[in-house]
Short mmCIF file of C-alpha atoms in Angstrom, two decimals:
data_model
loop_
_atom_site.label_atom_id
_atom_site.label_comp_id
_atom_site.label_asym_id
_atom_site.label_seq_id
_atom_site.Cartn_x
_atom_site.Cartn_y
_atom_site.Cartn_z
CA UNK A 91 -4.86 19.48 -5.64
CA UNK A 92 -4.47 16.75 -3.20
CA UNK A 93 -6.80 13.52 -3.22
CA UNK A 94 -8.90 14.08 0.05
CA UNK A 95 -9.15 17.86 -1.84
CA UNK A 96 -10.83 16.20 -4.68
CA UNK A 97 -12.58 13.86 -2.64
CA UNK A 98 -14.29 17.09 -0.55
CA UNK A 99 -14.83 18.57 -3.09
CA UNK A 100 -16.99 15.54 -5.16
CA UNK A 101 -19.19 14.96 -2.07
CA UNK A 102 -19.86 18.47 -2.09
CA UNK A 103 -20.84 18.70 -5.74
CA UNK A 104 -23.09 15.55 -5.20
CA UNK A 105 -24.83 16.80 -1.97
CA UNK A 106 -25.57 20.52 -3.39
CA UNK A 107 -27.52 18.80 -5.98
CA UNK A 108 -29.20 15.91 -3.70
CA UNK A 109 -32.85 16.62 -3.39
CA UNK A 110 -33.55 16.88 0.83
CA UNK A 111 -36.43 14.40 0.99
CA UNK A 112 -35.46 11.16 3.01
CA UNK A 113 -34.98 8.22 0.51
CA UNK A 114 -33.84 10.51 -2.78
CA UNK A 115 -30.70 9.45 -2.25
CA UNK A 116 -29.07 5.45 -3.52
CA UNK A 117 -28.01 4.97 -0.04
CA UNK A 118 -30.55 6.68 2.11
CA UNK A 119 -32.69 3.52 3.37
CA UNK A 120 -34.64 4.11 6.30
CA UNK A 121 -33.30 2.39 9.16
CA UNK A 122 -35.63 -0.04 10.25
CA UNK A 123 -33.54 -1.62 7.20
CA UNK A 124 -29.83 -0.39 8.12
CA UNK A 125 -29.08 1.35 11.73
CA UNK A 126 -31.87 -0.68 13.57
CA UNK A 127 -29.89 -4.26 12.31
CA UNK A 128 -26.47 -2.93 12.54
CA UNK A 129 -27.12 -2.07 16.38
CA UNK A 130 -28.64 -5.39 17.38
CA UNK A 131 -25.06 -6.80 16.14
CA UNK A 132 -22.86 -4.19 17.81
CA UNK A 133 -24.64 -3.68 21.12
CA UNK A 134 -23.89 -7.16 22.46
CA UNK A 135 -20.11 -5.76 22.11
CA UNK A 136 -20.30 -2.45 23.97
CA UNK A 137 -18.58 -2.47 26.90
CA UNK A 138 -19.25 1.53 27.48
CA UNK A 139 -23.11 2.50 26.30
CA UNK A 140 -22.77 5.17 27.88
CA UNK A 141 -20.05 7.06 26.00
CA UNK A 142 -21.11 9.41 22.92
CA UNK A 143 -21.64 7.88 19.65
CA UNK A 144 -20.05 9.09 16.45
CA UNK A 145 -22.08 8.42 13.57
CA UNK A 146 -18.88 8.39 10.83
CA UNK A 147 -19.83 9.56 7.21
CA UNK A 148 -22.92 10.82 8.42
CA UNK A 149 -24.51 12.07 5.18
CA UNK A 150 -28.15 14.00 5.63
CA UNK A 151 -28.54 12.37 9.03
CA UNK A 152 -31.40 9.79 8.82
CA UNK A 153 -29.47 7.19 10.59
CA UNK A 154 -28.07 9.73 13.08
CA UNK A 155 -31.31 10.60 14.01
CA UNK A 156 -32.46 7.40 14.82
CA UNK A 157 -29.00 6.61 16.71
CA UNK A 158 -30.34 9.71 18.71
CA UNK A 159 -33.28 8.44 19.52
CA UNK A 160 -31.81 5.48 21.65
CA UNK A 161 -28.33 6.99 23.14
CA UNK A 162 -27.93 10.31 25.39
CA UNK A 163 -24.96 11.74 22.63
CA UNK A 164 -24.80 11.47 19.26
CA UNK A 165 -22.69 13.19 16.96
CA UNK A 166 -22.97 13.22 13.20
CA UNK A 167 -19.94 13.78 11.63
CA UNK A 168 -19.10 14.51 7.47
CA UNK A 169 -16.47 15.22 5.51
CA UNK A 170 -19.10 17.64 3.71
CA UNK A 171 -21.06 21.04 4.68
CA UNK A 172 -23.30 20.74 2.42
CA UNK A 173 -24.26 16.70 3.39
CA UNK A 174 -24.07 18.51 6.99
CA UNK A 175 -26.69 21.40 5.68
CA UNK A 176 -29.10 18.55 4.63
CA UNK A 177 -28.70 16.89 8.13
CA UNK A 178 -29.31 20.08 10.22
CA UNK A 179 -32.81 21.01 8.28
CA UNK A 180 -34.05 17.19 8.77
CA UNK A 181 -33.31 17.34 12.32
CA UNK A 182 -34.71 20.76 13.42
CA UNK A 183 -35.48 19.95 17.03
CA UNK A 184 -31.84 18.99 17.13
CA UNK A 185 -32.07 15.61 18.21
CA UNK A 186 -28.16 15.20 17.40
CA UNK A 187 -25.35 17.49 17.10
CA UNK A 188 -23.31 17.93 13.72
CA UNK A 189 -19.50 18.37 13.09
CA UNK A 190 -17.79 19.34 9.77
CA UNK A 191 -15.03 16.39 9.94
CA UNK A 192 -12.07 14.81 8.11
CA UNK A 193 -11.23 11.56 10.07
CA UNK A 194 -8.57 10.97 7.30
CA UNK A 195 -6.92 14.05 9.00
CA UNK A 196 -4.72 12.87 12.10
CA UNK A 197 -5.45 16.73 13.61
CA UNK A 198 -9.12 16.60 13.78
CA UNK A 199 -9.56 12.86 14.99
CA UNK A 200 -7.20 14.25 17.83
CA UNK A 201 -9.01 17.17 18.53
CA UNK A 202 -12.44 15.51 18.46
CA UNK A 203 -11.09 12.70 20.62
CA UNK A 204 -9.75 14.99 22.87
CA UNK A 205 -13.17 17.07 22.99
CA UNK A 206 -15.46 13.89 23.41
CA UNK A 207 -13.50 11.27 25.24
CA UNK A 208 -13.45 7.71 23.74
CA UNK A 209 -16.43 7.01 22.10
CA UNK A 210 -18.29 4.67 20.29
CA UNK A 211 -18.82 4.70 16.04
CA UNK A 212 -21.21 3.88 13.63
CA UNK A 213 -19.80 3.80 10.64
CA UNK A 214 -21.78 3.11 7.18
CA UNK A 215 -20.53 2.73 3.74
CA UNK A 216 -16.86 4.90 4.45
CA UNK A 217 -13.83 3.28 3.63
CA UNK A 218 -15.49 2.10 0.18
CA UNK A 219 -15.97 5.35 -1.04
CA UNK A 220 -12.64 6.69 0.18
CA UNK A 221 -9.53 7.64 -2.20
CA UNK A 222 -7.00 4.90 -1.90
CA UNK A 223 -4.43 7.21 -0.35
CA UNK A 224 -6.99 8.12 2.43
CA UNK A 225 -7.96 4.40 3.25
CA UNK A 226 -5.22 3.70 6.12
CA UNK A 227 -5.50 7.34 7.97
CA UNK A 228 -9.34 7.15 7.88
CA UNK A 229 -9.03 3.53 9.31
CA UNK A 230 -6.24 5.50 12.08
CA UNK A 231 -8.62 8.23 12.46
CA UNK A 232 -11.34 5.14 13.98
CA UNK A 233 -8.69 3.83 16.31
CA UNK A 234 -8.01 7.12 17.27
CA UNK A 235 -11.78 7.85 18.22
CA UNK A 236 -12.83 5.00 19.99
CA UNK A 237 -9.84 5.14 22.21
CA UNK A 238 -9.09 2.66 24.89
CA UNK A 239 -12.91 2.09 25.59
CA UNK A 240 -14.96 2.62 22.65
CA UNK A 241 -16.01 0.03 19.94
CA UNK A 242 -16.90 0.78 16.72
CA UNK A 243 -19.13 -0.62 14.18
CA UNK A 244 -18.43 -1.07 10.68
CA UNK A 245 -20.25 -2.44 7.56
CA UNK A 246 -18.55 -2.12 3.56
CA UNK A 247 -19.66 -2.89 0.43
CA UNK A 248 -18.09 -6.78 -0.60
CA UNK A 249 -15.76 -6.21 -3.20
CA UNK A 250 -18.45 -8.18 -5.16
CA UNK A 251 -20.68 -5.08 -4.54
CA UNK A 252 -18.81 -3.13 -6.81
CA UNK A 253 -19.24 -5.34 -10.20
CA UNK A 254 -23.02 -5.30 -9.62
CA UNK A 255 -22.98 -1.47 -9.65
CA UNK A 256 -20.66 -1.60 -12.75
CA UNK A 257 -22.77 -3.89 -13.91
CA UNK A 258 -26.18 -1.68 -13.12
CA UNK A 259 -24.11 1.20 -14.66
CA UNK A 260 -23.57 -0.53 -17.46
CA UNK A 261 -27.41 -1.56 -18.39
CA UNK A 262 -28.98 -1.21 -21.53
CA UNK A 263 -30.75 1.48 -20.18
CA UNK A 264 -27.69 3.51 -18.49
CA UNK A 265 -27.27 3.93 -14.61
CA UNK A 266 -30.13 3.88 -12.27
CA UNK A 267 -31.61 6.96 -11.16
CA UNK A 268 -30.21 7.33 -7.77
CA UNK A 269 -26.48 5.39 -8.89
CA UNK A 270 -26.41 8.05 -12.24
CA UNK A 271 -25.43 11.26 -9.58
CA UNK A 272 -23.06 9.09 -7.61
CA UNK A 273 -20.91 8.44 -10.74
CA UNK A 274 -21.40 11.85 -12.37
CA UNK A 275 -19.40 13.25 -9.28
CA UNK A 276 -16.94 11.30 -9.62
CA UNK A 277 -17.81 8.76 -6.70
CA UNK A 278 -16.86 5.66 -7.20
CA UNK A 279 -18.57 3.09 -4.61
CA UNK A 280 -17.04 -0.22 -4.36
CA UNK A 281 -13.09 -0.16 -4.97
CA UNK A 282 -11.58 -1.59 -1.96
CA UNK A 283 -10.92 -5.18 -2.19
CA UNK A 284 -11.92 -7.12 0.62
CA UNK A 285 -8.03 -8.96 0.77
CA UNK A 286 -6.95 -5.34 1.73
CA UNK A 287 -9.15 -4.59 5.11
CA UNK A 288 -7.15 -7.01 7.41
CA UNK A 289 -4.35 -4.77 6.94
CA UNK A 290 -5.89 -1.31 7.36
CA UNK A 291 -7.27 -2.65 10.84
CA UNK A 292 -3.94 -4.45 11.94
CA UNK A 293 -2.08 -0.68 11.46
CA UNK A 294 -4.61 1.12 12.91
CA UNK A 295 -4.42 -1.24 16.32
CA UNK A 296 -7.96 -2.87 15.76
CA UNK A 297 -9.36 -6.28 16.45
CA UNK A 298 -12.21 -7.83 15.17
CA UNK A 299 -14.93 -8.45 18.06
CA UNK A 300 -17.16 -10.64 15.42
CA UNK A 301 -18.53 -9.93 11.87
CA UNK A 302 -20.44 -11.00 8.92
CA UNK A 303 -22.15 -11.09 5.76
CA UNK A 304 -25.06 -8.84 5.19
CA UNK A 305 -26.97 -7.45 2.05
CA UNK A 306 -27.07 -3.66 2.71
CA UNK A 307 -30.44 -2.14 1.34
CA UNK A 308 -30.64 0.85 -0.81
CA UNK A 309 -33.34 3.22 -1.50
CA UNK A 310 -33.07 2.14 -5.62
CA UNK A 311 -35.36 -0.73 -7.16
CA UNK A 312 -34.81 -2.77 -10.56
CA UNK A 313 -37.07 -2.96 -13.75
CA UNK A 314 -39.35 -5.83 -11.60
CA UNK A 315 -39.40 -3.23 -8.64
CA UNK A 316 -37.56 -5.64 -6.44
CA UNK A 317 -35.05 -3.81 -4.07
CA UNK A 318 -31.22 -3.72 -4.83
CA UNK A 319 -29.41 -5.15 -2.04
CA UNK A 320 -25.22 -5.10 -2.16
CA UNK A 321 -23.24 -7.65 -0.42
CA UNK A 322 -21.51 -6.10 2.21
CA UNK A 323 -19.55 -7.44 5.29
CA UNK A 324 -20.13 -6.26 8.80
CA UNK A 325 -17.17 -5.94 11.57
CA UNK A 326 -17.14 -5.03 15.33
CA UNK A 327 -13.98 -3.41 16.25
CA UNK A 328 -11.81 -1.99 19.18
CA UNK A 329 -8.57 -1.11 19.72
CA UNK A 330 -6.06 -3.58 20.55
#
């Protein structure tokens, strides 16, 4: 079995089981708390609005459908049908389109670049969750996609991020509710150290148009019912 194999097949497992109301899910906040910020940094930067916008790692779609709301393409793309089954019945007027997509796979960033053009990406919460061996082609697969004229924005977990989940995980009381079906598939949010992104951009071709620290809401509160917020570290890109 190879590791994006295994990878498919994990996100499958966890979205089959996902309940389909918006905010079930640890990373489903609504995005007056995630898209809405993330565009106010990225939109400074585009220097083609115009162009389609990929949302990358698209999930169920609630921050494609608000990315729909304020440009005239956008495209939600997955690595999983069943993430993309979730998407399609929140979005019944069809407000965006949906592709089944590997960007990991040099083929299919091709053939979508070839369908849309350069575009522009929103990318959420990716590369952290990606198999190690997948990290520099999905990172490729970007570059390849936003072309000569597209940017592309992109916010990660801190590598901090992943010892408070451990550390959540690790609670007297076991994993939170929403974190408990992330780790029972075999999803393990947080790995990539933050020393190792530099590279991944400088093979891919990317520069770094500005960036910065952020906390990056989830839907999942503690014992006090404050929020959990994970450091994570926001970059504009484009392609050298």
């Amino acid at each position: 079995m190879s590791v994006t194999t295994r990878y498919r097949e994990a996100w499958e497992g966890f979205w089959r089981e996902a309940p389909t109301e918006q905010g079930a899910v640890l990373w489903d906040a609504e995005p007056s708390l995630t898209a809405k910020v993330h565009l106010a940094l990225l939109e400074p930067f585009l220097g083609a609005p115009g162009l389609p916008l990929v949302d990358l790692g698209c999930g169920n779609g609630t921050q494609t459908r608000f990315l729909a709301d304020r440009y005239p393409r956008v495209v939600g793309a997955d690595l999983s049908a069943a993430a993309l089954d979730h998407a399609r019945l929140a979005d019944p007027a069809g407000q965006a389109s949906y592709r089944l997509f590997d960007a990991a796979e040099k083929a299919e960033a091709e053939m979508l670049h070839a369908e849309l053009g350069d575009v522009n990406v929103y990318m959420r919460g990716v590369l952290h969750q990606c198999e190690a061996d997948d990290r520099q082609a999905l990172v490729d697969g970007l570059a390849t996609l936003v072309g000569d004229r597209g940017r592309a924005f992109v916010v990660e977990l801190a590598e901090e991020a992943g010892a408070l989940l451990r550390g959540l995980a690790q609670g007297p009381g076991g994993p939170p509710a929403k974190l408990a079906p992330v780790l029972r598939h075999g999803i393990a949010p947080g790995e990539v150290a933050d020393a190792a992104v530099p590279g991944y951009l400088r093979t891919a071709g990317l520069v770094v148009l500005a960036s910065g620290e952020l906390p990056l809401a989830t839907t999942e509160c503690r014992a006090d019912g404050s929020r959990i917020e994970l450091p994570s570290r926001w970059m504009v890109l484009r392609r050298e």
